[in-house]
Amino acid sequence: MVLHPADPLTTLAHGIGSQHDLPISPFYAFAGAFAALFVSFLALGLLWSTSRFRGDRSGLALPAALQRAADAPAIRTALRVLGLAAALAVLLHLLLGPDDPSRNPAPGAVYVLLWVGLVPASLLLGPVWRRLNPLRTLYLLLARALHRSTPGRPLPARLGQWPAAAGLFAFTWLELVAPDPASTTTLLIALTLYATAQLLLAARYGERWFDDGDAFEAYSALLARLSPLGRRSDGRLVLRNPFHGLDATPERPGLVATVCILLGSTAYDGFSDNPSWIDTLQTSPLGRTPTATLGLLASIALVATLYCLCAAATRLVSGPHSGPLTAFAHSLVPIALGYLVAHYFSLLVVEGPRTVIMAAGTDNAPEPLQPLGPGGLATLQVVAVVTGHVLGVVAAHDRSVRLFPPAKAVAGQLPLLALMITYTIGGLSLLLN
């Protein structure tokens, strides 16, 4: 793993920077990954014949005093104030700070503390962005000031998570494709346009818009499905097996698109440092930005196409089902999480503290230091990718034995296993080559 501290823009624009000559054998990495997937598949087929995950009906209820504290109006208000204050601080740095990401914490706050920091925060605490979201808070303040109490028009059911998927694509385009993503002008324009669109749509549809319309709320909520903290269907705060939360992922329009955008954009982030792709960008007659946009779209489309082909093959092998396209989409969430950890762990632990130090007013923030050596970092990346795929196999198997007859449940997972192997080959190839 090679970071470029002297060029913060490159680091921020491409996640964890360039990857070259990771000191781990590709043979052992691929052999270990395939062995883990095949052993998991065979063990599940032999030992796991009935569905064990109960979605939002499961969980050990936490003490009532803890739930009262978590739901206390004072706590909710404090979190909203914290989120709004952080947003105002970023805005002030964008307006008044230098146009230099090495001296302005605003780009790091957006690309590191928000985008990457939401991953561990959501895994540990649940859908935290719903409490912190400054746009939701601003909407509530405006609605109160204008004495608006109506809930707004009902959201069309066909929308589902498509608005959030579109927002996620726009953000990943800004991070990975835009010519100058860490520029204060670029960020200010992008955030202003996004905030304006969100507030206008919330004015039409009410506060419920943010649940599926805000990209970061949907992103946080999706990752929070794997949190050990959750809510049962009766509203109780519980400690649960993360697989139960994952099983409760709503099968809504746009879910597949949301997960595929996370997977495809992360894959493009890894591929964008490939010398051949850099040469293509530099020599393309279309120009760098249009070519990079096509590359990002192609990466997402490839991930989505493979999943759709897998869903079609599952239908052929196991028989018809009312919604095979979304039925197994939840099994992609652990894979997306594995890729996020592999690609962005270094960025968070290196640039995150540096961003906080800059925001605290220290002019001479220390140069980033790697917390792990090259071997340790490479091992972490491979383990994250492989573990994500194994967890995906487990989630898919449990859903399969619930939906299909026993004689077809295991056979129906062969397309899913092939999909997991394909994703694993792609993910490890990006990391190791």
mmCIF file of C-alpha atoms in Angstrom, residues 13-205:
data_model
loop_
_atom_site.group_PDB
_atom_site.id
_atom_site.type_symbol
_atom_site.label_atom_id
_atom_site.label_comp_id
_atom_site.label_asym_id
_atom_site.label_seq_id
_atom_site.Cartn_x
_atom_site.Cartn_y
_atom_site.Cartn_z
ATOM 1 C CA ALA A 13 -10.018 11.456 -4.695
ATOM 2 C CA HIS A 14 -9.091 7.781 -4.820
ATOM 3 C CA GLY A 15 -9.776 6.533 -1.311
ATOM 4 C CA ILE A 16 -6.671 4.784 -0.049
ATOM 5 C CA GLY A 17 -4.442 5.814 -2.932
ATOM 6 C CA SER A 18 -2.395 3.648 -5.217
ATOM 7 C CA GLN A 19 -1.752 -0.018 -4.565
ATOM 8 C CA HIS A 20 1.437 -1.659 -5.755
ATOM 9 C CA ASP A 21 3.216 -4.913 -4.962
ATOM 10 C CA LEU A 22 1.325 -5.898 -1.835
ATOM 11 C CA PRO A 23 3.567 -8.448 -0.076
ATOM 12 C CA ILE A 24 1.213 -11.400 -0.137
ATOM 13 C CA SER A 25 1.214 -14.330 -2.535
ATOM 14 C CA PRO A 26 -1.674 -14.205 -5.037
ATOM 15 C CA PHE A 27 -1.709 -18.017 -5.096
ATOM 16 C CA TYR A 28 -2.282 -18.314 -1.350
ATOM 17 C CA ALA A 29 -4.781 -15.452 -1.371
ATOM 18 C CA PHE A 30 -6.932 -17.019 -4.103
ATOM 19 C CA ALA A 31 -6.511 -20.565 -2.748
ATOM 20 C CA GLY A 32 -7.580 -19.463 0.725
ATOM 21 C CA ALA A 33 -10.549 -17.545 -0.643
ATOM 22 C CA PHE A 34 -11.810 -20.422 -2.788
ATOM 23 C CA ALA A 35 -11.319 -22.901 0.049
ATOM 24 C CA ALA A 36 -13.289 -20.689 2.433
ATOM 25 C CA LEU A 37 -16.155 -20.296 -0.034
ATOM 26 C CA PHE A 38 -16.360 -23.997 -0.969
ATOM 27 C CA VAL A 39 -16.079 -25.238 2.612
ATOM 28 C CA SER A 40 -18.756 -22.779 3.706
ATOM 29 C CA PHE A 41 -21.043 -23.811 0.860
ATOM 30 C CA LEU A 42 -20.640 -27.539 1.529
ATOM 31 C CA ALA A 43 -21.024 -27.187 5.292
ATOM 32 C CA LEU A 44 -24.159 -25.107 4.931
ATOM 33 C CA GLY A 45 -25.644 -27.536 2.430
ATOM 34 C CA LEU A 46 -25.076 -30.475 4.789
ATOM 35 C CA LEU A 47 -25.825 -28.914 8.163
ATOM 36 C CA TRP A 48 -28.204 -26.011 7.534
ATOM 37 C CA SER A 49 -31.526 -27.341 6.229
ATOM 38 C CA THR A 50 -33.985 -24.829 7.728
ATOM 39 C CA SER A 51 -34.002 -21.055 7.976
ATOM 40 C CA ARG A 52 -32.575 -19.758 11.260
ATOM 41 C CA PHE A 53 -32.745 -15.998 10.821
ATOM 42 C CA ARG A 54 -35.878 -14.249 12.073
ATOM 43 C CA GLY A 55 -35.363 -10.694 10.905
ATOM 44 C CA ASP A 56 -36.732 -7.954 13.131
ATOM 45 C CA ARG A 57 -38.534 -10.433 15.370
ATOM 46 C CA SER A 58 -35.297 -11.436 17.094
ATOM 47 C CA GLY A 59 -32.966 -9.918 19.648
ATOM 48 C CA LEU A 60 -32.266 -9.763 23.371
ATOM 49 C CA ALA A 61 -34.012 -6.729 24.816
ATOM 50 C CA LEU A 62 -31.636 -4.256 26.443
ATOM 51 C CA PRO A 63 -32.499 -2.690 29.822
ATOM 52 C CA ALA A 64 -35.445 -0.315 29.694
ATOM 53 C CA ALA A 65 -33.331 2.452 31.245
ATOM 54 C CA LEU A 66 -30.893 2.238 28.315
ATOM 55 C CA GLN A 67 -33.718 2.459 25.806
ATOM 56 C CA ARG A 68 -35.228 5.443 27.607
ATOM 57 C CA ALA A 69 -31.863 7.178 27.464
ATOM 58 C CA ALA A 70 -31.426 6.390 23.772
ATOM 59 C CA ASP A 71 -34.907 7.675 22.952
ATOM 60 C CA ALA A 72 -34.803 10.671 25.281
ATOM 61 C CA PRO A 73 -35.709 13.953 23.543
ATOM 62 C CA ALA A 74 -32.626 15.602 25.069
ATOM 63 C CA ILE A 75 -30.323 13.009 23.474
ATOM 64 C CA ARG A 76 -32.021 13.325 20.109
ATOM 65 C CA THR A 77 -31.820 17.101 20.249
ATOM 66 C CA ALA A 78 -28.145 16.973 21.224
ATOM 67 C CA LEU A 79 -27.358 14.712 18.255
ATOM 68 C CA ARG A 80 -29.247 16.987 15.882
ATOM 69 C CA VAL A 81 -27.395 20.015 17.204
ATOM 70 C CA LEU A 82 -24.097 18.161 16.836
ATOM 71 C CA GLY A 83 -24.838 17.235 13.224
ATOM 72 C CA LEU A 84 -25.963 20.749 12.344
ATOM 73 C CA ALA A 85 -22.929 22.319 14.047
ATOM 74 C CA ALA A 86 -20.564 20.004 12.163
ATOM 75 C CA ALA A 87 -22.254 20.886 8.872
ATOM 76 C CA LEU A 88 -21.960 24.610 9.604
ATOM 77 C CA ALA A 89 -18.275 24.162 10.462
ATOM 78 C CA VAL A 90 -17.659 22.419 7.126
ATOM 79 C CA LEU A 91 -19.551 25.178 5.323
ATOM 80 C CA LEU A 92 -17.460 27.885 7.001
ATOM 81 C CA HIS A 93 -14.226 26.097 6.092
ATOM 82 C CA LEU A 94 -15.397 25.831 2.484
ATOM 83 C CA LEU A 95 -16.316 29.511 2.354
ATOM 84 C CA LEU A 96 -13.411 30.986 4.313
ATOM 85 C CA GLY A 97 -10.666 28.374 4.338
ATOM 86 C CA PRO A 98 -7.793 27.956 1.874
ATOM 87 C CA ASP A 99 -8.383 26.002 -1.309
ATOM 88 C CA ASP A 100 -5.804 23.438 -0.247
ATOM 89 C CA PRO A 101 -6.842 20.053 1.229
ATOM 90 C CA SER A 102 -3.580 19.857 3.140
ATOM 91 C CA ARG A 103 -4.629 22.953 5.134
ATOM 92 C CA ASN A 104 -8.438 22.833 4.925
ATOM 93 C CA PRO A 105 -10.274 20.072 6.854
ATOM 94 C CA ALA A 106 -13.503 20.345 4.821
ATOM 95 C CA PRO A 107 -12.551 17.811 2.080
ATOM 96 C CA GLY A 108 -11.388 15.341 4.716
ATOM 97 C CA ALA A 109 -14.597 15.866 6.679
ATOM 98 C CA VAL A 110 -16.681 14.948 3.628
ATOM 99 C CA TYR A 111 -14.622 12.176 2.028
ATOM 100 C CA VAL A 112 -13.175 10.631 5.195
ATOM 101 C CA LEU A 113 -15.145 11.396 8.339
ATOM 102 C CA LEU A 114 -18.553 11.268 6.645
ATOM 103 C CA TRP A 115 -18.240 8.793 3.790
ATOM 104 C CA VAL A 116 -15.817 6.357 5.422
ATOM 105 C CA GLY A 117 -16.536 7.137 9.078
ATOM 106 C CA LEU A 118 -20.184 6.171 8.649
ATOM 107 C CA VAL A 119 -19.078 2.569 8.098
ATOM 108 C CA PRO A 120 -17.772 1.814 11.629
ATOM 109 C CA ALA A 121 -20.280 4.216 13.213
ATOM 110 C CA SER A 122 -23.245 2.441 11.597
ATOM 111 C CA LEU A 123 -21.851 -1.017 12.360
ATOM 112 C CA LEU A 124 -21.413 -0.194 16.039
ATOM 113 C CA LEU A 125 -24.366 2.091 16.754
ATOM 114 C CA GLY A 126 -26.943 1.474 14.063
ATOM 115 C CA PRO A 127 -28.317 4.023 11.553
ATOM 116 C CA VAL A 128 -26.650 7.000 13.245
ATOM 117 C CA TRP A 129 -26.947 9.373 10.312
ATOM 118 C CA ARG A 130 -30.704 9.518 10.811
ATOM 119 C CA ARG A 131 -30.050 11.231 14.152
ATOM 120 C CA LEU A 132 -27.193 13.415 12.927
ATOM 121 C CA ASN A 133 -28.456 14.358 9.471
ATOM 122 C CA PRO A 134 -28.257 18.186 9.320
ATOM 123 C CA LEU A 135 -30.651 18.304 6.371
ATOM 124 C CA ARG A 136 -33.363 16.538 8.366
ATOM 125 C CA THR A 137 -32.751 18.941 11.255
ATOM 126 C CA LEU A 138 -32.838 21.958 8.954
ATOM 127 C CA TYR A 139 -36.093 20.747 7.407
ATOM 128 C CA LEU A 140 -37.689 20.350 10.855
ATOM 129 C CA LEU A 141 -36.572 23.848 11.844
ATOM 130 C CA LEU A 142 -37.949 25.344 8.625
ATOM 131 C CA ALA A 143 -41.223 23.436 8.974
ATOM 132 C CA ARG A 144 -41.601 24.721 12.522
ATOM 133 C CA ALA A 145 -40.768 28.286 11.504
ATOM 134 C CA LEU A 146 -43.333 28.149 8.697
ATOM 135 C CA HIS A 147 -45.897 26.459 10.991
ATOM 136 C CA ARG A 148 -46.189 23.518 8.665
ATOM 137 C CA SER A 149 -47.634 20.451 10.354
ATOM 138 C CA THR A 150 -48.884 18.398 7.384
ATOM 139 C CA PRO A 151 -46.918 15.196 6.685
ATOM 140 C CA GLY A 152 -46.603 15.948 2.971
ATOM 141 C CA ARG A 153 -47.710 13.889 0.014
ATOM 142 C CA PRO A 154 -47.311 10.115 0.191
ATOM 143 C CA LEU A 155 -44.187 8.769 -1.447
ATOM 144 C CA PRO A 156 -44.843 6.679 -4.584
ATOM 145 C CA ALA A 157 -44.135 3.052 -3.705
ATOM 146 C CA ARG A 158 -42.287 2.515 -6.976
ATOM 147 C CA LEU A 159 -39.630 5.039 -5.931
ATOM 148 C CA GLY A 160 -38.276 2.833 -3.151
ATOM 149 C CA GLN A 161 -34.562 3.506 -2.707
ATOM 150 C CA TRP A 162 -33.965 4.742 -6.252
ATOM 151 C CA PRO A 163 -33.455 8.375 -5.121
ATOM 152 C CA ALA A 164 -30.823 7.234 -2.605
ATOM 153 C CA ALA A 165 -29.150 5.115 -5.289
ATOM 154 C CA ALA A 166 -28.998 8.151 -7.570
ATOM 155 C CA GLY A 167 -27.530 10.230 -4.742
ATOM 156 C CA LEU A 168 -24.898 7.595 -4.003
ATOM 157 C CA PHE A 169 -23.892 7.491 -7.649
ATOM 158 C CA ALA A 170 -23.612 11.280 -7.722
ATOM 159 C CA PHE A 171 -21.375 11.271 -4.645
ATOM 160 C CA THR A 172 -19.115 8.495 -5.933
ATOM 161 C CA TRP A 173 -18.858 10.347 -9.256
ATOM 162 C CA LEU A 174 -17.809 13.452 -7.349
ATOM 163 C CA GLU A 175 -15.216 11.503 -5.355
ATOM 164 C CA LEU A 176 -13.764 9.355 -8.128
ATOM 165 C CA VAL A 177 -14.411 11.153 -11.424
ATOM 166 C CA ALA A 178 -14.793 14.907 -10.914
ATOM 167 C CA PRO A 179 -11.716 16.825 -12.136
ATOM 168 C CA ASP A 180 -11.022 18.526 -8.798
ATOM 169 C CA PRO A 181 -13.039 16.773 -6.066
ATOM 170 C CA ALA A 182 -11.174 18.319 -3.124
ATOM 171 C CA SER A 183 -11.552 21.886 -4.393
ATOM 172 C CA THR A 184 -13.546 24.074 -2.039
ATOM 173 C CA THR A 185 -15.498 25.472 -4.998
ATOM 174 C CA THR A 186 -16.377 22.013 -6.296
ATOM 175 C CA LEU A 187 -17.463 20.786 -2.873
ATOM 176 C CA LEU A 188 -19.434 23.932 -2.113
ATOM 177 C CA ILE A 189 -21.371 23.718 -5.379
ATOM 178 C CA ALA A 190 -22.010 19.978 -5.006
ATOM 179 C CA LEU A 191 -23.174 20.190 -1.389
ATOM 180 C CA THR A 192 -25.368 23.224 -2.099
ATOM 181 C CA LEU A 193 -27.090 21.502 -5.005
ATOM 182 C CA TYR A 194 -27.599 18.325 -3.011
ATOM 183 C CA ALA A 195 -28.954 20.131 0.059
ATOM 184 C CA THR A 196 -31.308 22.244 -2.041
ATOM 185 C CA ALA A 197 -32.711 19.215 -3.866
ATOM 186 C CA GLN A 198 -33.192 17.292 -0.624
ATOM 187 C CA LEU A 199 -34.976 20.155 1.132
ATOM 188 C CA LEU A 200 -37.269 20.828 -1.835
ATOM 189 C CA LEU A 201 -38.241 17.165 -2.079
ATOM 190 C CA ALA A 202 -38.753 16.985 1.687
ATOM 191 C CA ALA A 203 -41.026 20.019 1.413
ATOM 192 C CA ARG A 204 -43.122 18.035 -1.060
ATOM 193 C CA TYR A 205 -43.110 14.627 0.601
#
